[in-house]
Short mmCIF file of N, CA and C in Angstrom, two decimals:
data_model
loop_
_atom_site.label_atom_id
_atom_site.label_comp_id
_atom_site.label_asym_id
_atom_site.label_seq_id
_atom_site.Cartn_x
_atom_site.Cartn_y
_atom_site.Cartn_z
N MET T 258 0.82 -1.12 -0.05
CA MET T 258 0.05 0.01 0.07
C MET T 258 0.90 1.22 -0.08
N LYS T 259 0.42 2.24 -0.82
CA LYS T 259 1.17 3.46 -1.02
C LYS T 259 1.00 4.44 0.18
N LYS T 260 2.10 5.05 0.67
CA LYS T 260 1.87 6.03 1.79
C LYS T 260 1.33 7.36 1.16
N PRO T 261 0.66 8.15 1.75
CA PRO T 261 0.38 9.48 1.13
C PRO T 261 1.52 10.26 0.99
N SER T 262 1.50 11.01 0.01
CA SER T 262 2.61 11.91 -0.34
C SER T 262 2.92 12.94 0.86
N LEU T 263 3.91 13.63 0.81
CA LEU T 263 4.32 14.37 1.89
C LEU T 263 3.40 15.58 1.85
N ILE T 264 2.90 16.19 0.68
CA ILE T 264 2.06 17.36 0.34
C ILE T 264 0.76 17.02 1.16
N VAL T 265 0.20 15.73 0.80
CA VAL T 265 -1.15 15.31 1.34
C VAL T 265 -1.06 15.34 2.97
N ARG T 266 0.05 14.60 3.45
CA ARG T 266 0.19 14.72 4.93
C ARG T 266 0.33 16.20 5.50
N PHE T 267 1.09 16.86 4.85
CA PHE T 267 1.17 18.31 5.26
C PHE T 267 -0.12 19.05 5.40
N THR T 268 -0.91 18.95 4.29
CA THR T 268 -2.18 19.70 4.08
C THR T 268 -3.00 19.12 5.16
N LYS T 269 -3.05 17.76 5.56
CA LYS T 269 -4.05 17.23 6.43
C LYS T 269 -3.69 17.91 7.76
N ASN T 270 -2.24 17.88 8.11
CA ASN T 270 -1.88 18.33 9.40
C ASN T 270 -2.14 19.82 9.65
N LEU T 271 -2.04 20.54 8.50
CA LEU T 271 -2.32 21.95 8.62
C LEU T 271 -3.83 22.13 8.83
N LEU T 272 -4.67 21.62 8.24
CA LEU T 272 -6.10 21.55 8.32
C LEU T 272 -6.47 21.20 9.83
N LEU T 273 -5.86 20.08 10.29
CA LEU T 273 -6.18 19.78 11.71
C LEU T 273 -5.67 20.73 12.71
N PHE T 274 -4.50 21.33 12.46
CA PHE T 274 -3.97 22.22 13.63
C PHE T 274 -4.66 23.55 13.40
N GLY T 275 -4.99 24.03 12.11
CA GLY T 275 -5.70 25.00 11.87
C GLY T 275 -7.18 25.07 12.42
N SER T 276 -7.80 24.06 12.39
CA SER T 276 -9.09 23.78 13.08
C SER T 276 -9.08 23.87 14.52
N LEU T 277 -8.24 23.18 15.00
CA LEU T 277 -7.97 23.31 16.59
C LEU T 277 -7.56 24.65 16.97
N PHE T 278 -6.91 25.41 16.13
CA PHE T 278 -6.54 26.74 16.62
C PHE T 278 -7.78 27.58 16.62
N ILE T 279 -8.49 27.46 15.67
CA ILE T 279 -9.74 28.21 15.57
C ILE T 279 -10.85 27.93 16.63
N ILE T 280 -10.89 26.70 17.00
CA ILE T 280 -11.97 26.22 18.09
C ILE T 280 -11.23 26.68 19.48
N LEU T 281 -9.93 26.58 19.50
CA LEU T 281 -9.40 27.08 20.78
C LEU T 281 -9.56 28.57 21.09
N SER T 282 -9.39 29.31 19.82
CA SER T 282 -9.55 30.80 19.92
C SER T 282 -11.03 31.24 20.32
N ILE T 283 -12.08 30.33 19.86
CA ILE T 283 -13.42 30.67 19.96
C ILE T 283 -13.66 30.41 21.50
N VAL T 284 -13.09 29.38 22.02
CA VAL T 284 -13.24 29.04 23.31
C VAL T 284 -12.82 30.16 24.35
N VAL T 285 -11.52 30.39 24.10
CA VAL T 285 -10.76 31.59 24.81
C VAL T 285 -11.70 32.75 24.78
N ASP T 286 -12.14 33.25 23.67
CA ASP T 286 -12.84 34.63 23.50
C ASP T 286 -14.14 34.31 24.46
N TRP T 287 -14.84 33.16 24.22
CA TRP T 287 -16.06 33.03 25.02
C TRP T 287 -15.77 33.21 26.46
N TYR T 288 -14.74 32.39 26.97
CA TYR T 288 -14.35 32.62 28.39
C TYR T 288 -14.07 34.02 28.89
N ARG T 289 -13.33 34.64 28.08
CA ARG T 289 -12.89 36.09 28.37
C ARG T 289 -13.99 37.19 27.99
N LYS T 290 -15.18 36.75 27.78
CA LYS T 290 -16.15 37.71 27.28
C LYS T 290 -16.46 38.85 28.29
N PRO T 291 -16.16 39.98 27.85
CA PRO T 291 -16.34 41.10 28.75
C PRO T 291 -17.99 41.27 29.21
N THR T 292 -18.16 41.93 30.28
CA THR T 292 -19.61 42.13 30.72
C THR T 292 -19.84 43.65 30.91
N ALA T 293 -20.62 44.22 29.89
CA ALA T 293 -20.79 45.55 29.81
C ALA T 293 -21.50 46.08 31.05
N PRO T 294 -21.03 47.28 31.50
CA PRO T 294 -21.78 47.88 32.77
C PRO T 294 -23.19 48.22 32.40
N ALA T 295 -24.07 48.38 33.14
CA ALA T 295 -25.51 48.88 32.93
C ALA T 295 -25.43 50.22 32.31
N GLN T 296 -26.28 50.55 31.48
CA GLN T 296 -26.34 52.02 30.69
C GLN T 296 -25.02 52.49 30.24
N PHE T 297 -24.02 51.36 29.76
CA PHE T 297 -22.82 51.91 29.17
C PHE T 297 -23.01 52.73 27.95
N ALA T 298 -24.03 52.55 27.12
CA ALA T 298 -24.10 53.30 25.98
C ALA T 298 -24.31 54.76 26.03
N ASP T 299 -25.03 55.24 27.06
CA ASP T 299 -25.30 56.60 27.38
C ASP T 299 -24.30 57.22 28.21
N GLN T 300 -23.25 56.48 28.81
CA GLN T 300 -22.47 57.04 29.67
C GLN T 300 -21.55 58.04 28.98
N VAL T 301 -21.26 59.19 29.58
CA VAL T 301 -20.33 60.30 29.08
C VAL T 301 -18.92 59.91 29.63
N LEU T 302 -18.06 59.63 28.55
CA LEU T 302 -16.65 59.42 29.03
C LEU T 302 -15.75 60.59 28.49
N TYR T 303 -14.82 60.83 29.03
CA TYR T 303 -13.90 61.97 28.60
C TYR T 303 -12.41 61.41 28.14
N ASP T 304 -12.22 61.74 26.94
CA ASP T 304 -10.81 61.16 26.49
C ASP T 304 -9.65 62.09 26.98
N VAL T 305 -8.35 61.70 26.68
CA VAL T 305 -7.31 62.49 27.28
C VAL T 305 -7.29 63.89 26.73
N ALA T 306 -7.97 64.23 25.69
CA ALA T 306 -8.07 65.65 25.21
C ALA T 306 -9.21 66.32 25.98
N GLN T 307 -9.92 65.62 26.82
CA GLN T 307 -11.03 66.23 27.53
C GLN T 307 -12.25 66.34 26.78
N GLN T 308 -12.43 65.55 25.55
CA GLN T 308 -13.38 65.59 24.68
C GLN T 308 -14.53 64.53 25.17
N PRO T 309 -15.74 64.85 25.27
CA PRO T 309 -16.78 63.97 25.67
C PRO T 309 -17.12 62.87 24.67
N LYS T 310 -17.18 61.62 25.02
CA LYS T 310 -17.54 60.47 24.12
C LYS T 310 -18.55 59.70 24.69
N ILE T 311 -19.61 59.47 23.75
CA ILE T 311 -20.71 58.76 24.18
C ILE T 311 -20.85 57.62 23.15
N ILE T 312 -20.72 56.30 23.81
CA ILE T 312 -20.90 55.13 22.85
C ILE T 312 -22.07 55.13 22.00
N ALA T 313 -23.27 55.43 22.50
CA ALA T 313 -24.40 55.20 21.80
C ALA T 313 -24.34 56.26 20.48
N GLN T 314 -23.74 57.43 20.57
CA GLN T 314 -23.54 58.30 19.34
C GLN T 314 -22.58 57.65 18.38
N LEU T 315 -21.46 57.19 18.97
CA LEU T 315 -20.33 56.67 18.03
C LEU T 315 -20.84 55.50 17.32
N SER T 316 -21.77 54.66 17.80
CA SER T 316 -22.09 53.44 17.34
C SER T 316 -23.47 53.63 16.51
N HIS T 317 -24.03 54.86 16.50
CA HIS T 317 -25.29 54.90 15.92
C HIS T 317 -25.26 54.78 14.41
N ASN T 318 -25.99 53.59 14.01
CA ASN T 318 -26.23 53.10 12.52
C ASN T 318 -24.80 52.59 11.95
N GLN T 319 -23.80 52.47 12.70
CA GLN T 319 -22.56 51.88 12.14
C GLN T 319 -21.73 51.30 13.29
N PRO T 320 -21.18 50.08 12.89
CA PRO T 320 -20.29 49.46 13.97
C PRO T 320 -19.09 50.29 14.38
N MET T 321 -18.77 50.28 15.67
CA MET T 321 -17.56 51.04 16.18
C MET T 321 -16.66 50.01 16.85
N LEU T 322 -15.42 50.33 17.05
CA LEU T 322 -14.35 49.51 17.88
C LEU T 322 -14.21 50.33 19.18
N LEU T 323 -14.38 49.28 20.16
CA LEU T 323 -14.05 49.83 21.53
C LEU T 323 -12.81 48.97 21.99
N TYR T 324 -11.60 49.55 22.03
CA TYR T 324 -10.46 48.83 22.17
C TYR T 324 -9.56 49.05 23.59
N PHE T 325 -9.69 48.04 24.30
CA PHE T 325 -8.92 48.10 25.61
C PHE T 325 -7.52 47.71 25.43
N TRP T 326 -6.57 48.47 25.77
CA TRP T 326 -5.18 48.26 25.56
C TRP T 326 -4.30 48.84 26.63
N GLY T 327 -3.04 48.47 26.68
CA GLY T 327 -2.02 49.11 27.60
C GLY T 327 -0.74 49.33 27.02
N SER T 328 -0.04 50.49 27.45
CA SER T 328 1.27 50.82 26.73
C SER T 328 2.27 49.76 27.08
N TRP T 329 1.96 48.95 28.19
CA TRP T 329 2.95 47.89 28.54
C TRP T 329 2.72 46.64 27.84
N CYS T 330 1.61 46.54 27.12
CA CYS T 330 1.12 45.26 26.55
C CYS T 330 1.78 44.94 25.19
N HIS T 331 2.37 43.84 25.07
CA HIS T 331 3.29 43.34 23.87
C HIS T 331 2.33 43.06 22.76
N PHE T 332 1.30 42.42 23.01
CA PHE T 332 0.48 42.03 21.87
C PHE T 332 -0.36 43.40 21.33
N CYS T 333 -0.54 44.29 22.11
CA CYS T 333 -1.18 45.66 21.79
C CYS T 333 -0.07 46.35 20.82
N GLU T 334 1.17 46.15 20.69
CA GLU T 334 2.17 46.75 19.91
C GLU T 334 1.70 46.22 18.45
N TYR T 335 1.15 45.11 18.34
CA TYR T 335 0.67 44.70 16.94
C TYR T 335 -0.69 44.92 16.70
N THR T 336 -1.49 45.08 17.54
CA THR T 336 -3.06 45.24 17.36
C THR T 336 -3.30 46.91 17.10
N SER T 337 -2.54 47.69 17.90
CA SER T 337 -2.73 49.14 17.79
C SER T 337 -2.61 49.69 16.29
N PRO T 338 -1.62 49.26 15.60
CA PRO T 338 -1.50 49.85 14.25
C PRO T 338 -2.82 49.51 13.39
N ALA T 339 -3.49 48.45 13.64
CA ALA T 339 -4.70 48.04 12.94
C ALA T 339 -5.70 48.82 13.31
N VAL T 340 -5.87 49.03 14.60
CA VAL T 340 -6.97 49.99 15.08
C VAL T 340 -6.66 51.47 14.61
N GLN T 341 -5.53 51.87 14.51
CA GLN T 341 -5.17 53.18 13.98
C GLN T 341 -5.63 53.23 12.41
N LYS T 342 -5.18 52.30 11.72
CA LYS T 342 -5.67 52.20 10.40
C LYS T 342 -7.31 52.38 10.19
N PHE T 343 -8.03 51.69 11.08
CA PHE T 343 -9.55 52.01 11.01
C PHE T 343 -9.85 53.48 11.51
N ALA T 344 -9.20 54.05 12.32
CA ALA T 344 -9.37 55.37 12.58
C ALA T 344 -9.11 56.31 11.65
N GLU T 345 -8.07 55.98 10.89
CA GLU T 345 -7.69 56.95 9.62
C GLU T 345 -8.53 56.85 8.31
N GLN T 346 -9.25 55.62 8.37
CA GLN T 346 -10.29 55.27 7.37
C GLN T 346 -11.66 55.94 7.69
N GLY T 347 -11.76 56.63 8.96
CA GLY T 347 -13.01 57.14 9.27
C GLY T 347 -13.94 56.28 10.18
N SER T 348 -13.46 54.99 10.61
CA SER T 348 -14.46 54.34 11.45
C SER T 348 -14.45 54.76 12.79
N PRO T 349 -15.40 54.69 13.51
CA PRO T 349 -15.50 55.31 14.97
C PRO T 349 -14.67 54.30 15.77
N VAL T 350 -13.66 54.91 16.38
CA VAL T 350 -12.85 54.06 17.39
C VAL T 350 -12.81 54.77 18.69
N LEU T 351 -12.90 54.13 19.69
CA LEU T 351 -12.76 54.63 21.08
C LEU T 351 -11.89 53.59 21.77
N SER T 352 -10.91 54.04 22.50
CA SER T 352 -9.98 53.12 23.20
C SER T 352 -9.79 53.45 24.65
N VAL T 353 -9.35 52.47 25.43
CA VAL T 353 -9.40 52.74 26.77
C VAL T 353 -7.81 52.15 27.11
N ALA T 354 -7.02 53.22 27.51
CA ALA T 354 -5.60 52.90 27.95
C ALA T 354 -5.80 52.37 29.39
N LEU T 355 -5.43 51.10 29.64
CA LEU T 355 -5.51 50.43 30.85
C LEU T 355 -4.21 50.42 31.71
N LYS T 356 -4.18 51.17 32.92
CA LYS T 356 -3.04 51.34 33.60
C LYS T 356 -1.74 51.63 32.91
N SER T 357 -1.97 52.63 32.17
CA SER T 357 -0.73 53.05 31.23
C SER T 357 -0.15 54.50 31.74
N GLY T 358 -0.52 54.84 32.92
CA GLY T 358 0.18 55.95 33.44
C GLY T 358 -0.82 57.15 33.45
N SER T 359 -0.42 58.53 33.63
CA SER T 359 -1.09 59.73 33.73
C SER T 359 -1.63 60.05 32.08
N ALA T 360 -2.48 60.97 32.19
CA ALA T 360 -2.95 61.40 30.84
C ALA T 360 -1.84 61.90 30.06
N ALA T 361 -0.92 62.60 30.60
CA ALA T 361 0.27 63.14 29.91
C ALA T 361 1.10 62.01 29.35
N GLU T 362 1.19 60.96 30.26
CA GLU T 362 1.84 59.90 29.76
C GLU T 362 1.47 59.09 28.71
N VAL T 363 0.09 58.91 28.63
CA VAL T 363 -0.55 58.31 27.43
C VAL T 363 -0.62 59.11 26.32
N GLN T 364 -0.68 60.39 26.56
CA GLN T 364 -0.64 61.34 25.23
C GLN T 364 0.68 61.33 24.77
N GLY T 365 1.72 61.07 25.48
CA GLY T 365 3.12 61.01 24.99
C GLY T 365 3.30 59.82 24.14
N TYR T 366 2.78 58.61 24.90
CA TYR T 366 2.83 57.36 24.05
C TYR T 366 2.04 57.32 22.77
N LEU T 367 0.98 58.00 22.67
CA LEU T 367 0.07 58.11 21.35
C LEU T 367 1.08 58.98 20.56
N ALA T 368 1.59 59.93 20.95
CA ALA T 368 2.37 60.89 19.99
C ALA T 368 3.77 60.23 19.51
N ASP T 369 4.33 59.42 20.34
CA ASP T 369 5.45 58.58 19.93
C ASP T 369 5.16 57.63 18.88
N ASN T 370 4.11 56.98 19.02
CA ASN T 370 3.61 55.92 17.99
C ASN T 370 2.64 56.49 16.88
N ARG T 371 2.36 57.84 16.81
CA ARG T 371 1.66 58.41 15.76
C ARG T 371 0.15 57.86 15.77
N TYR T 372 -0.38 57.53 17.11
CA TYR T 372 -1.85 57.11 16.99
C TYR T 372 -2.59 58.37 17.43
N THR T 373 -3.69 58.35 16.63
CA THR T 373 -4.68 59.49 16.58
C THR T 373 -6.06 59.03 17.01
N PHE T 374 -6.22 57.72 17.32
CA PHE T 374 -7.58 57.36 17.92
C PHE T 374 -7.91 57.93 19.35
N SER T 375 -9.32 58.11 19.56
CA SER T 375 -9.58 58.69 20.91
C SER T 375 -9.30 57.65 21.99
N VAL T 376 -8.78 58.31 23.14
CA VAL T 376 -8.34 57.35 24.20
C VAL T 376 -8.80 57.96 25.33
N ILE T 377 -9.60 56.96 26.35
CA ILE T 377 -9.94 57.39 27.58
C ILE T 377 -8.90 56.71 28.32
N ASN T 378 -8.29 57.42 29.50
CA ASN T 378 -7.35 56.95 30.27
C ASN T 378 -8.01 56.30 31.48
N ASP T 379 -7.64 55.27 31.80
CA ASP T 379 -7.87 54.42 32.84
C ASP T 379 -6.83 53.86 33.76
N PRO T 380 -6.21 54.90 34.41
CA PRO T 380 -4.92 54.83 35.24
C PRO T 380 -5.04 53.72 36.18
N ASN T 381 -6.16 53.55 36.86
CA ASN T 381 -6.27 52.63 37.93
C ASN T 381 -7.03 51.16 37.72
N GLY T 382 -7.39 51.20 36.24
CA GLY T 382 -8.18 49.88 36.06
C GLY T 382 -9.60 49.92 36.29
N GLN T 383 -10.12 51.01 36.95
CA GLN T 383 -11.55 50.99 37.37
C GLN T 383 -12.53 50.72 36.28
N LEU T 384 -12.40 51.42 35.17
CA LEU T 384 -13.27 51.34 33.98
C LEU T 384 -13.16 50.00 33.38
N SER T 385 -11.99 49.41 33.20
CA SER T 385 -11.77 48.10 32.73
C SER T 385 -12.32 47.02 33.49
N LYS T 386 -12.23 47.19 34.90
CA LYS T 386 -12.89 46.43 35.87
C LYS T 386 -14.34 46.40 35.74
N GLN T 387 -14.95 47.49 35.46
CA GLN T 387 -16.50 47.46 35.39
C GLN T 387 -16.90 46.66 34.04
N TRP T 388 -16.10 46.62 33.08
CA TRP T 388 -16.32 45.95 31.83
C TRP T 388 -15.75 44.41 31.94
N GLY T 389 -15.26 44.09 33.12
CA GLY T 389 -14.80 42.73 33.13
C GLY T 389 -13.78 42.27 32.24
N ILE T 390 -12.93 43.36 31.90
CA ILE T 390 -11.75 43.04 31.03
C ILE T 390 -10.71 42.04 31.67
N GLN T 391 -10.34 40.93 31.03
CA GLN T 391 -9.45 39.91 31.63
C GLN T 391 -8.24 39.87 30.88
N ALA T 392 -8.09 40.51 29.75
CA ALA T 392 -6.84 40.30 28.94
C ALA T 392 -6.89 41.69 28.10
N THR T 393 -5.41 42.01 27.73
CA THR T 393 -5.40 43.08 26.76
C THR T 393 -4.58 42.38 25.59
N PRO T 394 -4.83 42.76 24.31
CA PRO T 394 -5.88 43.84 23.93
C PRO T 394 -7.37 42.93 24.04
N THR T 395 -8.24 43.79 24.30
CA THR T 395 -9.64 43.31 24.17
C THR T 395 -10.43 44.24 23.21
N ILE T 396 -11.20 43.79 22.17
CA ILE T 396 -11.81 44.73 21.31
C ILE T 396 -13.23 44.28 21.17
N LEU T 397 -14.06 45.21 21.54
CA LEU T 397 -15.53 45.06 21.25
C LEU T 397 -16.12 45.75 20.09
N ILE T 398 -16.96 45.16 19.37
CA ILE T 398 -17.64 45.89 18.02
C ILE T 398 -19.11 46.12 18.69
N ILE T 399 -19.33 47.46 18.61
CA ILE T 399 -20.63 47.96 19.19
C ILE T 399 -21.39 48.67 17.99
N LYS T 400 -22.59 48.34 17.94
CA LYS T 400 -23.50 49.04 16.89
C LYS T 400 -24.79 49.28 17.61
N ASN T 401 -25.22 50.58 17.47
CA ASN T 401 -26.44 51.09 18.16
C ASN T 401 -26.54 50.78 19.64
N GLY T 402 -25.31 51.03 20.24
CA GLY T 402 -25.29 50.87 21.71
C GLY T 402 -25.42 49.35 22.16
N GLN T 403 -25.21 48.42 21.26
CA GLN T 403 -25.15 46.99 21.64
C GLN T 403 -23.98 46.29 21.19
N ILE T 404 -23.33 45.46 22.05
CA ILE T 404 -22.30 44.80 21.78
C ILE T 404 -22.45 43.64 20.74
N ILE T 405 -22.01 43.66 19.69
CA ILE T 405 -22.16 42.70 18.50
C ILE T 405 -21.20 41.61 18.41
N ASN T 406 -19.87 41.92 18.64
CA ASN T 406 -18.86 40.88 18.68
C ASN T 406 -17.75 41.46 19.55
N HIS T 407 -16.73 40.34 19.89
CA HIS T 407 -15.67 40.80 20.85
C HIS T 407 -14.61 39.92 20.43
N THR T 408 -13.44 40.28 20.83
CA THR T 408 -12.14 39.17 20.68
C THR T 408 -11.20 39.71 21.57
N THR T 409 -10.21 38.84 21.99
CA THR T 409 -9.16 39.13 23.00
C THR T 409 -7.88 38.65 22.39
N GLY T 410 -6.81 39.29 22.82
CA GLY T 410 -5.57 38.94 22.30
C GLY T 410 -5.19 39.32 20.93
N LEU T 411 -4.01 38.91 20.27
CA LEU T 411 -3.64 39.39 19.11
C LEU T 411 -4.60 39.30 17.88
N THR T 412 -4.83 40.44 17.21
CA THR T 412 -5.95 40.41 16.31
C THR T 412 -5.36 41.31 15.03
N SER T 413 -5.66 40.61 13.76
CA SER T 413 -5.06 41.39 12.59
C SER T 413 -6.04 42.48 12.14
N TYR T 414 -5.64 43.20 11.29
CA TYR T 414 -6.41 44.36 10.63
C TYR T 414 -7.55 43.54 9.79
N TRP T 415 -7.31 42.57 9.17
CA TRP T 415 -8.26 41.72 8.17
C TRP T 415 -9.18 41.14 9.23
N GLY T 416 -8.75 40.61 10.41
CA GLY T 416 -9.73 39.90 11.21
C GLY T 416 -10.72 40.83 11.76
N LEU T 417 -10.37 42.13 12.20
CA LEU T 417 -11.22 43.25 12.65
C LEU T 417 -12.11 43.68 11.45
N LYS T 418 -11.53 43.78 10.12
CA LYS T 418 -12.22 44.34 9.07
C LYS T 418 -13.53 43.36 8.78
N ILE T 419 -13.36 42.01 8.91
CA ILE T 419 -14.37 41.03 8.61
C ILE T 419 -15.37 41.20 9.78
N ARG T 420 -14.94 41.29 10.92
CA ARG T 420 -16.00 41.49 12.09
C ARG T 420 -16.79 42.63 11.94
N LEU T 421 -16.12 43.82 11.62
CA LEU T 421 -16.85 45.12 11.24
C LEU T 421 -17.81 45.04 10.20
N TRP T 422 -17.38 44.32 9.21
CA TRP T 422 -18.14 44.20 7.91
C TRP T 422 -19.42 43.30 8.33
N LEU T 423 -19.15 42.16 8.99
CA LEU T 423 -20.31 41.34 9.60
C LEU T 423 -21.24 42.11 10.44
N ALA T 424 -20.74 42.95 11.23
CA ALA T 424 -21.58 43.72 12.18
C ALA T 424 -22.49 44.64 11.41
N GLY T 425 -22.11 45.11 10.15
CA GLY T 425 -23.00 46.04 9.39
C GLY T 425 -24.23 45.53 9.13
N PHE T 426 -24.26 44.10 9.09
CA PHE T 426 -25.47 43.50 8.63
C PHE T 426 -26.38 43.28 9.96
N VAL T 427 -26.04 43.56 11.09
CA VAL T 427 -26.92 43.13 12.20
C VAL T 427 -27.81 44.53 12.53
#
């Protein structure tokens, strides 16, 4: 009996491990699911530039990204450029800097990295705790004040793009 070729075995293993990775990612996201505080959509939050931000307004008739990150988070170094790209393209983005220092330190970090998305400073982690954030980065996709999707950990631009596109149909 002839053994399967190396390419066939490689393809089978790739599909098997790819499927296991996807299943594991879904389980981890489910376990880390944030819990939104009551009336979160109408709460007025102030960014580091002291501009008021209301999630219900930002997510009205279009999906928005709510991005929890930290200047100390290594995975955020890879996710933040993708979030920045959405902000540059005009998608509503609001982020929360978790335990990343004073407002001035957060603004310095944003300037050093050329990030222009809106940032709420959460120096003590109180806001993140209200949301039940267990890991950074955590990204929530919100439309019309409702959480449509979420993910934790390393996320690509295209992964977010697909999630935002799908949220547009909800």
